[in-house]
């Protein structure tokens, strides 16, 4: 028992000294104090090393469970009928990355998910179905597959499905971020639905055509456009591809923007759409924003941290912060939607990327 112990720093520590230190830690612990030198190397690390793990959800595997939930609980009863996509590295924490939440929400024909508002910002990315709506502060938008819809922080929102088919969308929220900042507020609207105050399509017409109302000043940080229809995004990508200027990592990738500021559409969550042309064999890449991908069209695979993840339409996968990855579409065109906390990291001057070589 006389052999010297090795401290974190690698220096040799005599057992008597070690004992004295432990006793000291015990004593100061009683005064709500702790020694930094015992934890410093875990607190400030050389590069990101996340508890978040790469993970993939095949829609074909998940869909039966979602539909089963539809028979077990109503949207009204559940408030939101959602299966959380839980990162396997952080079980029980309702998060897909360290800072972001993801879920798959089901709304059946005739159902209503009642109106509420909260500090958390939310995005919807429509995975299956068409014709259901989200209403934001009194304006409805009918949703189609591939549409990207936002419900900004503290805006009233309810959902309904007047179509004859189920609709499933991916919810992306900044819940863990708001948790870390301890600034969550929630309010339920006294009625099930917020009254309609503007006709459907008003926001897109007003703010989504390269025009703005004269001297427009936005009341909030989020984009005043709250539905970015897939039809328009896809058409833009199809036109842009004609120039054949492919990024070796991203293919053809665009970011959704707030037309008032040019910033990301949401203040906390950055969102993207990318087209990988048939035969795309991407170079390796890493960035500090862990990213959630939803496949809109096609099939292919991604190498994430040296492991292969095969994906097809409607699958979801997540790439943790600073993990090397690359995208590949050997059999045909693929279109990928993605979101991350890049919007926050960039504002704080923290975001980094490294355009590497092939894995
Ligand atoms: C929420 O309000 C929605 O409005 C979905 O559809 C998922 C997860 C946690 C907290 C609020 C929605 C949510 C949520």
Coordinates of C-alpha atoms and ligand atoms in Angstrom, one line a residue:
X1 CA 0.0 0.0 0.0
X2 CA 3.1 2.2 -0.1
X3 CA 3.2 2.6 -3.9
X4 CA 2.9 6.2 -5.0
X5 CA -0.4 7.1 -6.6
X6 CA -0.6 8.9 -10.0
X7 CA -2.7 12.0 -10.1
X8 CA -4.5 13.3 -13.2
X9 CA -1.6 15.4 -14.4
X10 CA 0.7 12.3 -14.4
X11 CA 2.8 13.5 -11.5
X12 CA 3.5 11.0 -8.7
X13 CA 1.8 11.7 -5.5
X14 CA 2.8 10.2 -2.1
X15 CA -0.1 8.3 -0.4
X16 CA 0.2 10.6 2.6
X17 CA -0.2 13.7 0.5
X18 CA -3.1 12.0 -1.4
X19 CA -4.8 11.2 2.0
X20 CA -4.3 14.8 3.2
X21 CA -5.9 16.1 0.0
X22 CA -8.9 13.8 0.2
X23 CA -9.5 14.9 3.8
X24 CA -9.2 18.5 2.7
X25 CA -11.7 17.9 -0.1
X26 CA -14.1 16.4 2.4
X27 CA -13.8 19.4 4.7
X28 CA -14.2 22.1 2.1
X29 CA -17.1 20.1 0.6
X30 CA -19.0 20.9 3.7
X31 CA -18.6 24.6 2.8
X32 CA -19.9 24.1 -0.7
X33 CA -16.4 24.3 -2.2
X34 CA -14.6 21.9 -4.6
X35 CA -11.0 21.9 -6.0
X36 CA -10.9 22.8 -9.7
X37 CA -7.6 21.0 -10.2
X38 CA -9.3 17.6 -9.8
X39 CA -11.8 18.3 -12.6
X40 CA -10.1 20.8 -14.8
X41 CA -9.0 18.3 -17.5
X42 CA -12.6 17.0 -17.9
X43 CA -14.1 20.5 -18.0
X44 CA -11.9 22.1 -20.6
X45 CA -11.0 19.5 -23.3
X46 CA -8.8 19.8 -26.4
X47 CA -11.6 19.2 -28.8
X48 CA -15.3 18.2 -28.6
X49 CA -15.9 14.7 -27.2
X50 CA -19.7 14.4 -27.0
X51 CA -21.9 11.9 -25.1
X52 CA -24.1 12.2 -28.2
X53 CA -23.6 9.1 -30.5
X54 CA -24.2 8.7 -34.2
X55 CA -27.6 7.0 -34.6
X56 CA -30.1 6.2 -37.4
X57 CA -33.8 5.6 -37.3
X58 CA -35.3 3.7 -40.3
X59 CA -38.8 5.1 -40.9
X60 CA -40.0 1.6 -41.8
X61 CA -39.1 0.4 -38.3
X62 CA -40.6 3.4 -36.5
X63 CA -43.8 3.9 -38.4
X64 CA -45.7 0.9 -37.0
X65 CA -45.0 2.2 -33.4
X66 CA -46.2 5.7 -34.4
X67 CA -49.4 4.3 -35.8
X68 CA -49.8 2.2 -32.7
X69 CA -49.6 5.3 -30.6
X70 CA -52.5 6.7 -32.7
X71 CA -54.7 3.9 -31.4
X72 CA -53.6 4.3 -27.8
X73 CA -54.0 8.0 -27.2
X74 CA -55.6 10.9 -29.0
X75 CA -53.7 14.1 -30.0
X76 CA -56.0 16.1 -27.6
X77 CA -55.2 13.8 -24.7
X78 CA -51.5 13.7 -25.3
X79 CA -51.4 17.4 -26.1
X80 CA -48.8 16.4 -28.7
X81 CA -48.7 12.8 -29.8
X82 CA -45.0 12.4 -30.4
X83 CA -42.3 9.6 -30.2
X84 CA -39.1 11.2 -29.1
X85 CA -36.0 10.3 -31.1
X86 CA -33.6 9.7 -28.1
X87 CA -29.9 9.7 -28.7
X88 CA -28.6 6.3 -27.4
X89 CA -25.7 8.1 -25.7
X90 CA -28.1 10.2 -23.6
X91 CA -31.0 7.9 -22.7
X92 CA -33.9 9.4 -20.8
X93 CA -32.8 12.9 -21.6
X94 CA -35.3 13.7 -24.4
X95 CA -32.5 14.9 -26.7
X96 CA -31.1 13.8 -30.1
X97 CA -28.0 16.0 -29.7
X98 CA -26.6 17.7 -26.6
X99 CA -28.5 20.9 -27.4
X100 CA -31.5 19.8 -29.5
X101 CA -34.6 17.7 -29.3
X102 CA -36.2 15.6 -32.1
X103 CA -39.5 13.7 -32.3
X104 CA -41.9 12.3 -34.8
X105 CA -45.4 13.6 -34.4
X106 CA -48.6 11.9 -35.6
X107 CA -51.9 13.7 -36.3
X108 CA -54.8 11.6 -37.6
X109 CA -57.6 12.8 -39.8
X110 CA -60.1 15.0 -37.9
X111 CA -57.7 15.5 -34.9
X112 CA -56.7 18.8 -33.3
X113 CA -53.6 19.4 -31.2
X114 CA -54.6 22.3 -28.9
X115 CA -53.1 25.8 -29.0
X116 CA -50.3 26.7 -26.7
X117 CA -47.1 28.8 -26.7
X118 CA -43.7 28.3 -25.1
X119 CA -40.2 29.8 -25.0
X120 CA -38.8 26.9 -27.0
X121 CA -38.6 27.5 -30.8
X122 CA -39.9 24.6 -32.9
X123 CA -39.5 23.4 -36.5
X124 CA -41.7 20.9 -38.3
X125 CA -40.4 18.9 -41.2
X126 CA -43.1 17.0 -43.0
X127 CA -42.2 13.4 -43.4
X128 CA -45.5 11.7 -44.5
X129 CA -48.9 12.9 -45.6
X130 CA -50.3 16.1 -46.9
X131 CA -53.2 18.5 -46.1
X132 CA -52.8 18.8 -42.3
X133 CA -52.2 22.3 -41.0
X134 CA -50.2 24.2 -38.4
X135 CA -51.6 27.6 -37.3
X136 CA -49.1 30.2 -36.0
X137 CA -50.5 33.3 -34.2
X138 CA -53.8 32.9 -36.1
X139 CA -52.5 32.0 -39.6
X140 CA -52.9 28.5 -40.9
X141 CA -50.5 26.9 -43.3
X142 CA -51.5 23.6 -45.1
X143 CA -48.5 21.3 -45.0
X144 CA -47.1 19.1 -47.7
X145 CA -44.2 16.5 -47.6
X146 CA -40.8 18.2 -47.4
X147 CA -42.2 21.5 -46.1
X148 CA -40.2 23.2 -43.5
X149 CA -42.5 25.1 -41.0
X150 CA -41.4 27.1 -38.0
X151 CA -43.2 28.1 -34.8
X152 CA -41.1 30.8 -33.3
X153 CA -40.6 31.2 -29.5
X154 CA -43.7 32.4 -27.7
X155 CA -46.1 32.2 -30.7
X156 CA -49.5 30.5 -30.3
X157 CA -49.6 27.3 -32.3
X158 CA -52.1 24.5 -32.9
X159 CA -52.2 21.7 -35.4
X160 CA -55.1 20.0 -37.2
X161 CA -55.7 17.5 -39.9
X162 CA -58.6 18.1 -42.2
X163 CA -57.3 15.6 -44.7
X164 CA -58.3 11.9 -44.9
X165 CA -54.8 10.5 -44.2
X166 CA -52.5 10.5 -41.2
X167 CA -49.7 13.1 -41.2
X168 CA -46.3 12.6 -39.6
X169 CA -43.7 15.3 -39.2
X170 CA -40.4 15.6 -37.5
X171 CA -40.4 18.1 -34.7
X172 CA -37.1 19.9 -33.9
X173 CA -36.9 22.0 -30.8
X174 CA -34.2 23.8 -28.8
X175 CA -35.5 22.2 -25.6
X176 CA -32.1 21.1 -24.0
X177 CA -30.7 24.6 -24.8
X178 CA -33.6 26.3 -23.0
X179 CA -33.2 23.8 -20.2
X180 CA -29.5 24.7 -19.8
X181 CA -30.5 28.4 -19.7
X182 CA -33.4 27.8 -17.3
X183 CA -35.8 30.1 -19.2
X184 CA -38.7 27.8 -20.1
X185 CA -42.2 29.3 -20.0
X186 CA -45.5 27.7 -21.2
X187 CA -49.0 29.0 -21.6
X188 CA -52.1 27.2 -22.9
X189 CA -54.6 29.0 -24.9
X190 CA -58.0 29.2 -23.2
X191 CA -59.7 27.6 -26.2
X192 CA -58.6 24.6 -28.3
X193 CA -57.8 26.8 -31.4
X194 CA -56.5 30.3 -31.6
X195 CA -58.9 32.4 -33.7
X196 CA -57.9 32.8 -37.3
X197 CA -56.7 36.4 -37.8
X198 CA -55.1 36.2 -41.3
X199 CA -55.8 34.1 -44.4
X200 CA -53.7 31.1 -45.2
X201 CA -50.7 32.1 -47.3
X202 CA -50.5 35.7 -46.1
X203 CA -47.0 35.4 -44.6
X204 CA -45.5 33.7 -47.6
X205 CA -47.0 36.3 -49.9
X206 CA -45.9 39.2 -47.7
X207 CA -42.4 38.1 -46.8
X208 CA -41.5 35.2 -49.0
X209 CA -41.2 36.7 -52.5
X210 CA -38.1 38.8 -52.3
X211 CA -40.3 41.7 -51.2
X212 CA -41.2 43.1 -47.8
X213 CA -43.9 45.5 -46.7
X214 CA -42.6 49.1 -46.8
X215 CA -40.4 49.9 -43.8
X216 CA -41.1 46.5 -42.3
X217 CA -39.7 45.9 -38.9
X218 CA -39.9 42.4 -37.5
X219 CA -41.4 41.9 -34.1
X220 CA -39.2 38.9 -33.4
X221 CA -35.8 37.3 -34.3
X222 CA -37.4 34.4 -36.3
X223 CA -38.3 34.7 -39.9
X224 CA -41.8 36.1 -40.6
X225 CA -42.1 33.3 -43.2
X226 CA -43.3 30.3 -41.3
X227 CA -43.7 27.8 -44.1
X228 CA -40.9 27.2 -46.6
X229 CA -42.7 24.9 -49.1
X230 CA -40.7 22.0 -50.4
X231 CA -42.0 22.7 -54.0
X232 CA -40.1 26.0 -54.1
X233 CA -37.0 24.7 -52.4
X234 CA -36.8 21.7 -54.8
X235 CA -37.4 23.8 -57.8
X236 CA -34.5 26.1 -56.7
X237 CA -32.2 23.2 -56.3
X238 CA -33.2 21.8 -59.7
X239 CA -32.4 25.1 -61.3
X240 CA -29.1 25.5 -59.5
X241 CA -27.9 22.1 -60.3
X242 CA -27.6 23.0 -64.0
X243 CA -24.4 24.9 -63.3
X244 CA -22.9 21.6 -62.1
X245 CA -20.9 23.4 -59.3
X246 CA -20.9 20.6 -56.7
X247 CA -19.3 21.1 -53.3
X248 CA -17.1 18.0 -52.7
X249 CA -18.5 17.6 -49.2
X250 CA -22.1 18.9 -49.4
X251 CA -23.1 18.5 -53.0
X252 CA -25.5 21.4 -53.5
X253 CA -26.5 22.8 -50.1
X254 CA -28.6 25.8 -49.2
X255 CA -29.6 27.3 -45.9
X256 CA -33.0 28.6 -45.0
X257 CA -32.9 32.3 -44.2
X258 CA -34.9 35.0 -42.5
X259 CA -35.7 37.4 -45.4
X260 CA -35.6 40.4 -43.1
X261 CA -32.1 39.8 -41.7
X262 CA -30.4 37.3 -43.9
X263 CA -29.7 35.2 -40.7
X264 CA -30.9 31.7 -40.3
X265 CA -34.7 31.3 -40.2
X266 CA -34.7 30.7 -36.5
X267 CA -32.4 32.3 -33.9
X268 CA -31.4 29.1 -32.3
X269 CA -31.7 26.4 -35.0
X270 CA -30.0 26.5 -38.4
X271 CA -31.7 24.5 -41.2
X272 CA -30.5 23.3 -44.5
X273 CA -31.5 21.4 -47.6
X274 CA -29.0 19.6 -49.9
X275 CA -29.0 17.7 -53.1
X276 CA -26.6 14.9 -53.7
X277 CA -26.5 14.0 -57.4
X278 CA -26.4 10.3 -58.5
X279 CA -22.9 9.0 -58.0
X280 CA -22.0 11.6 -55.3
X281 CA -19.1 10.3 -53.3
X282 CA -18.5 13.0 -50.6
X283 CA -15.3 14.0 -48.9
X284 CA -14.9 13.8 -45.2
X285 CA -16.0 16.7 -43.0
X286 CA -16.4 17.7 -39.3
X287 CA -18.1 20.6 -37.6
X288 CA -18.9 21.6 -34.1
X289 CA -22.6 21.6 -34.7
X290 CA -24.1 18.1 -34.1
X291 CA -26.6 17.7 -37.0
X292 CA -29.9 15.9 -37.5
X293 CA -30.7 14.7 -41.0
X294 CA -34.0 13.7 -42.5
X295 CA -34.0 12.1 -45.9
X296 CA -36.5 13.7 -48.3
X297 CA -35.8 11.8 -51.5
X298 CA -33.6 8.9 -52.6
X299 CA -31.2 6.6 -50.8
X300 CA -27.6 6.4 -50.0
X301 CA -25.3 6.1 -47.0
X302 CA -23.1 8.2 -44.7
X303 CA -19.9 7.2 -43.1
X304 CA -20.0 8.6 -39.5
X305 CA -17.0 8.1 -37.3
X306 CA -15.8 5.2 -39.5
X307 CA -19.1 3.4 -39.5
X308 CA -21.5 3.1 -42.4
X309 CA -25.2 4.2 -42.0
X310 CA -27.4 3.2 -44.9
X311 CA -30.4 5.5 -45.3
X312 CA -33.5 6.0 -47.5
X313 CA -36.4 8.3 -47.8
X314 CA -37.9 9.4 -44.5
X315 CA -35.1 8.0 -42.3
X316 CA -33.5 10.2 -39.7
X317 CA -29.9 10.1 -38.6
X318 CA -27.7 12.2 -36.3
X319 CA -24.0 13.2 -36.6
X320 CA -22.5 14.3 -33.2
X321 CA -20.2 17.4 -32.9
X322 CA -16.8 17.1 -34.4
X323 CA -17.2 13.5 -35.6
X324 CA -15.8 13.0 -39.1
X325 CA -18.5 12.1 -41.7
X326 CA -19.2 11.9 -45.4
X327 CA -22.3 11.4 -47.6
X328 CA -22.7 9.1 -50.6
X329 CA -25.5 8.6 -53.1
X330 CA -24.3 5.8 -55.4
X331 CA -27.7 4.8 -56.9
X332 CA -29.5 8.0 -57.6
X333 CA -30.2 11.6 -56.6
X334 CA -30.8 12.1 -52.9
X335 CA -32.2 15.1 -51.0
X336 CA -31.4 15.7 -47.3
X337 CA -33.0 18.2 -44.9
X338 CA -30.9 19.0 -41.8
X339 CA -30.8 21.1 -38.7
X340 CA -28.3 22.0 -36.0
X341 CA -27.5 24.6 -33.3
X342 CA -25.1 26.4 -35.8
X343 CA -27.2 29.5 -35.5
X344 CA -26.3 29.8 -31.8
X345 CA -22.7 28.7 -32.2
X346 CA -22.0 31.3 -35.0
X347 CA -23.6 34.1 -32.9
X348 CA -21.3 33.3 -30.1
X349 CA -18.2 33.0 -32.3
X350 CA -17.8 29.3 -31.4
X351 CA -18.6 27.4 -34.6
X352 CA -15.7 25.6 -36.3
X353 CA -15.5 23.2 -39.3
X354 CA -12.7 21.2 -40.8
X355 CA -12.9 20.2 -44.4
X356 CA -10.9 17.0 -44.4
X357 CA -9.9 14.4 -46.9
X358 CA -11.5 11.1 -47.7
X359 CA -12.2 8.8 -44.8
Ligands
LIG1 C1 -44.6 21.1 -28.9 O1 -45.2 22.2 -28.5 C2 -44.9 20.5 -30.1 O2 -46.3 22.2 -30.8 C3 -44.2 19.3 -30.4 O3 -46.3 20.4 -31.9 C4 -43.2 18.8 -29.6 C5 -42.1 18.8 -27.5 C6 -41.8 19.4 -26.3 C7 -42.5 20.5 -25.9 C8 -43.4 21.1 -26.8 C9 -45.9 21.1 -31.0 C10 -43.0 19.4 -28.4 C11 -43.6 20.5 -28.0

